[in-house]
Coordinates of C-alpha atoms in Angstrom, one line a residue:
Chain A
G1 CA 14.1 -9.8 -0.1
A2 CA 10.6 -8.5 -1.6
V3 CA 11.9 -5.6 -3.4
V4 CA 9.8 -3.5 -5.7
S5 CA 11.2 -0.6 -7.9
Q6 CA 9.5 2.0 -10.0
H7 CA 10.9 4.0 -13.0
P8 CA 11.1 6.8 -13.2
S9 CA 11.0 8.2 -9.6
W10 CA 9.5 11.6 -11.0
V11 CA 8.4 13.0 -14.4
I12 CA 7.3 16.3 -15.6
C13 CA 5.5 16.2 -19.0
K14 CA 3.3 18.6 -21.0
S15 CA -0.3 18.4 -21.2
G16 CA -1.5 15.8 -24.0
T17 CA 1.7 13.5 -23.9
S18 CA 1.6 10.0 -22.5
V19 CA 3.8 8.7 -19.7
K20 CA 4.8 5.3 -18.9
I21 CA 5.8 4.1 -15.4
E22 CA 7.3 0.8 -14.9
C23 CA 7.1 -1.4 -11.7
R24 CA 9.5 -4.3 -11.2
S25 CA 9.7 -7.1 -8.8
L26 CA 13.2 -7.5 -8.3
D27 CA 13.6 -10.7 -6.2
F28 CA 10.4 -12.5 -6.4
Q29 CA 7.7 -13.4 -9.0
A30 CA 4.8 -11.0 -8.7
T31 CA 1.8 -12.8 -9.9
T32 CA -0.5 -9.9 -8.9
M33 CA 0.4 -6.2 -9.2
F34 CA -1.5 -3.3 -8.0
W35 CA -1.5 0.4 -9.0
Y36 CA -2.5 3.2 -6.7
R37 CA -2.8 7.0 -6.9
Q38 CA -2.2 9.2 -3.9
F39 CA -3.0 12.8 -3.8
P40 CA -1.4 15.2 -1.1
K41 CA -2.5 14.5 2.4
Q42 CA -4.8 11.7 1.2
S43 CA -4.6 7.8 1.5
L44 CA -3.8 5.6 -1.4
M45 CA -6.6 4.9 -3.8
L46 CA -6.6 1.7 -5.6
M47 CA -6.8 2.1 -9.3
A48 CA -6.5 -1.5 -10.7
T49 CA -5.3 -4.9 -10.4
S50 CA -3.2 -6.8 -12.7
N51 CA -2.4 -10.4 -13.0
E52 CA 0.4 -11.6 -15.1
G53 CA -0.8 -12.6 -18.8
S54 CA -4.4 -11.2 -18.3
K55 CA -6.0 -7.9 -18.7
A56 CA -6.2 -5.5 -15.6
T57 CA -9.2 -5.3 -13.6
Y58 CA -10.0 -1.4 -13.1
E59 CA -11.8 0.0 -9.9
Q60 CA -15.0 2.0 -10.4
G61 CA -14.3 5.4 -11.9
V62 CA -11.0 4.7 -13.2
E63 CA -10.8 5.1 -17.1
K64 CA -9.1 2.1 -18.5
D65 CA -8.4 3.8 -21.8
K66 CA -6.7 6.5 -20.1
F67 CA -4.7 4.3 -17.6
L68 CA -3.4 1.5 -19.8
I69 CA -1.8 -1.4 -17.7
N70 CA 0.3 -4.1 -19.0
H71 CA 1.4 -6.9 -16.9
A72 CA 3.6 -8.8 -19.5
S73 CA 5.8 -10.9 -17.2
L74 CA 6.2 -12.0 -13.7
T75 CA 8.4 -9.2 -12.7
L76 CA 7.1 -6.2 -14.7
S77 CA 4.0 -4.2 -14.8
T78 CA 3.7 -0.8 -16.6
L79 CA 1.0 2.0 -16.3
T80 CA 0.7 4.4 -19.1
V81 CA -1.1 7.6 -18.7
T82 CA -2.3 8.5 -21.9
S83 CA -3.0 12.2 -23.0
A84 CA -2.0 13.3 -19.6
H85 CA -3.7 16.5 -18.0
P86 CA -2.9 18.6 -15.1
E87 CA -5.5 16.8 -13.0
D88 CA -3.6 13.4 -13.6
S89 CA -0.7 15.0 -11.6
S90 CA -0.3 12.7 -8.5
F91 CA 1.9 10.2 -6.8
Y92 CA 1.5 6.9 -8.5
I93 CA 2.5 3.7 -6.5
C94 CA 2.6 0.0 -7.4
S95 CA 2.8 -2.9 -5.2
A96 CA 3.3 -6.7 -6.0
S97 CA 2.3 -9.8 -4.4
G98 CA 3.3 -13.3 -5.1
G99 CA 6.5 -15.2 -4.4
P100 CA 9.1 -17.7 -5.4
A101 CA 7.7 -20.5 -7.5
G102 CA 5.5 -22.9 -5.0
K103 CA 5.6 -20.1 -2.3
I104 CA 3.1 -17.4 -1.9
Q105 CA 3.8 -14.2 -0.2
E106 CA 1.1 -13.2 2.1
T107 CA 1.2 -9.6 1.6
Q108 CA 1.8 -6.7 -0.8
Y109 CA 5.2 -5.1 -1.4
F110 CA 5.2 -1.4 -2.5
G111 CA 7.4 0.5 -4.9
P112 CA 8.9 3.8 -4.0
G113 CA 6.3 5.7 -6.1
T114 CA 6.4 8.0 -9.2
R115 CA 5.7 11.6 -8.9
L116 CA 3.8 12.9 -12.0
L117 CA 3.5 16.5 -12.7
V118 CA 1.6 17.5 -15.9
L119 CA 2.1 21.1 -16.9
Chain B
L1 CA -13.5 -6.3 1.3
A2 CA -13.6 -5.4 5.1
K3 CA -13.5 -1.8 6.0
T4 CA -11.2 -0.5 8.6
T5 CA -11.5 2.3 11.0
Q6 CA -8.5 4.0 12.7
P7 CA -8.0 7.2 14.6
I8 CA -7.1 10.0 12.3
S9 CA -4.0 11.2 14.3
M10 CA -2.1 10.5 17.5
D11 CA 0.6 12.3 19.3
S12 CA 3.4 10.7 21.4
Y13 CA 6.6 11.5 22.8
E14 CA 10.1 9.8 22.2
G15 CA 10.8 6.8 24.3
Q16 CA 7.0 6.0 24.9
E17 CA 5.1 3.0 23.6
V18 CA 2.4 3.6 21.1
N19 CA -0.6 1.7 20.5
I20 CA -2.8 2.1 17.5
T21 CA -6.0 0.3 17.2
C22 CA -7.9 -0.7 14.0
S23 CA -11.6 -1.7 13.8
H24 CA -12.6 -4.3 11.2
N25 CA -15.9 -5.5 12.2
N26 CA -16.6 -7.2 9.0
I27 CA -13.4 -9.2 8.6
A28 CA -13.6 -12.5 6.7
T29 CA -12.5 -15.9 7.7
N30 CA -9.7 -16.0 5.4
D31 CA -8.4 -12.3 5.8
Y32 CA -5.3 -11.2 7.3
I33 CA -4.5 -8.0 9.0
T34 CA -1.5 -6.2 7.7
W35 CA 0.0 -2.9 8.9
Y36 CA 2.0 -0.7 6.8
Q37 CA 4.0 2.5 7.5
Q38 CA 4.5 5.5 5.1
F39 CA 6.7 8.5 5.0
P40 CA 5.8 11.4 2.7
S41 CA 6.6 10.8 -0.9
Q42 CA 7.5 7.2 -0.4
G43 CA 5.6 3.9 -0.8
P44 CA 3.9 2.3 2.2
R45 CA 6.4 -0.2 4.1
F46 CA 5.3 -3.5 5.3
I47 CA 5.5 -3.5 9.3
I48 CA 3.8 -6.7 10.4
Q49 CA 1.1 -9.0 9.5
G50 CA -1.1 -11.4 11.7
Y51 CA -4.0 -13.6 11.6
K52 CA -4.9 -14.2 15.2
T53 CA -3.4 -13.6 18.7
K54 CA -0.2 -12.0 18.9
V55 CA 2.7 -11.6 16.4
T56 CA 5.9 -9.8 17.2
N57 CA 9.0 -8.8 15.0
E58 CA 11.9 -6.6 15.4
V59 CA 9.9 -3.4 15.1
A60 CA 6.5 -4.1 16.2
S61 CA 3.9 -6.3 17.9
L62 CA 0.4 -6.8 16.7
F63 CA -2.3 -7.9 19.1
I64 CA -5.6 -9.4 17.8
P65 CA -8.5 -10.7 20.0
A66 CA -10.3 -13.8 19.5
D67 CA -13.2 -12.1 17.5
R68 CA -10.6 -10.6 15.1
K69 CA -13.0 -7.5 15.1
S70 CA -10.0 -5.3 15.9
S71 CA -6.3 -5.2 16.0
T72 CA -3.7 -3.1 17.9
L73 CA -0.4 -2.2 16.5
S74 CA 2.3 -1.6 19.3
L75 CA 5.3 0.5 18.8
P76 CA 7.8 0.2 21.5
R77 CA 9.8 3.2 22.5
V78 CA 9.1 5.4 19.6
S79 CA 11.6 7.9 18.1
L80 CA 11.2 10.9 16.0
S81 CA 11.8 8.9 12.9
D82 CA 8.7 6.9 13.6
T83 CA 6.4 10.0 12.8
A84 CA 4.6 8.8 9.7
V85 CA 1.2 7.5 8.6
Y86 CA 0.3 3.9 9.6
Y87 CA -2.4 2.1 7.7
C88 CA -4.2 -1.2 8.9
L89 CA -5.4 -3.3 6.0
V90 CA -7.5 -6.5 5.9
G91 CA -7.5 -9.0 3.0
D92 CA -7.2 -12.5 1.9
P93 CA -3.8 -13.2 0.5
L94 CA -4.6 -16.4 -1.1
N95 CA -7.6 -15.0 -3.0
T96 CA -7.0 -16.1 -6.7
G97 CA -7.6 -12.5 -7.8
G98 CA -4.6 -11.5 -5.8
F99 CA -4.2 -10.0 -2.4
K100 CA -6.5 -7.0 -2.9
T101 CA -7.0 -4.7 -0.2
I102 CA -8.5 -1.1 0.3
F103 CA -6.6 1.4 2.3
G104 CA -8.4 3.5 4.8
A105 CA -7.6 7.0 6.0
G106 CA -4.7 5.9 8.1
T107 CA -3.5 7.2 11.3
R108 CA -1.0 10.2 11.3
L109 CA 1.5 9.4 14.2
F110 CA 3.6 12.6 15.3
V111 CA 6.3 11.9 17.8
K112 CA 7.7 14.9 19.7
A113 CA 11.1 15.3 21.4

């Protein structure tokens, strides 16, 4: 149980285009999803927290107009990198916390990550 | 959010027990302690979680002293495949804003043959 998937697993795009990354909780209801970014040899940096049906809360320094987050259902959150530039190239990881109705999962479960390369 | 401090790196040999200690002096009453393992180009994988005393599962044990200001992840008889980065996180899973945690630098464990 507690499986989180991401799609795509990797993407290459041209500078100026927008890229959408999907995060799905496959076997539980994710009331909260988190988006992280990780550069090589560095730790995960939290970008934003999204709760189903409400606007995402962004961490300081993260541009909300550049990184659009939509958490439209209890099993799906999307991150759209708008007008991507080479400096946006990174490993993007989502996580989800929640649980079956009436049961709270006491931890985050992470997706496999999406590697974005902007040329 | 409680800040965590871990050793940057550790070396070990196959078959040995490895103990990684994490300091979290500002842990709050409702905070749980969770450890994750991360391999290159993969998302972190849940290892173990605890609130106090000792927790054991099929892959690790977690020791938490009474003051909860630190915790120790114990990996019995490590193998080469345990080479990874290990993160200690502290957070409140029942926070209405979601179980938000901040990743520290992690401990890079290198297991040698």
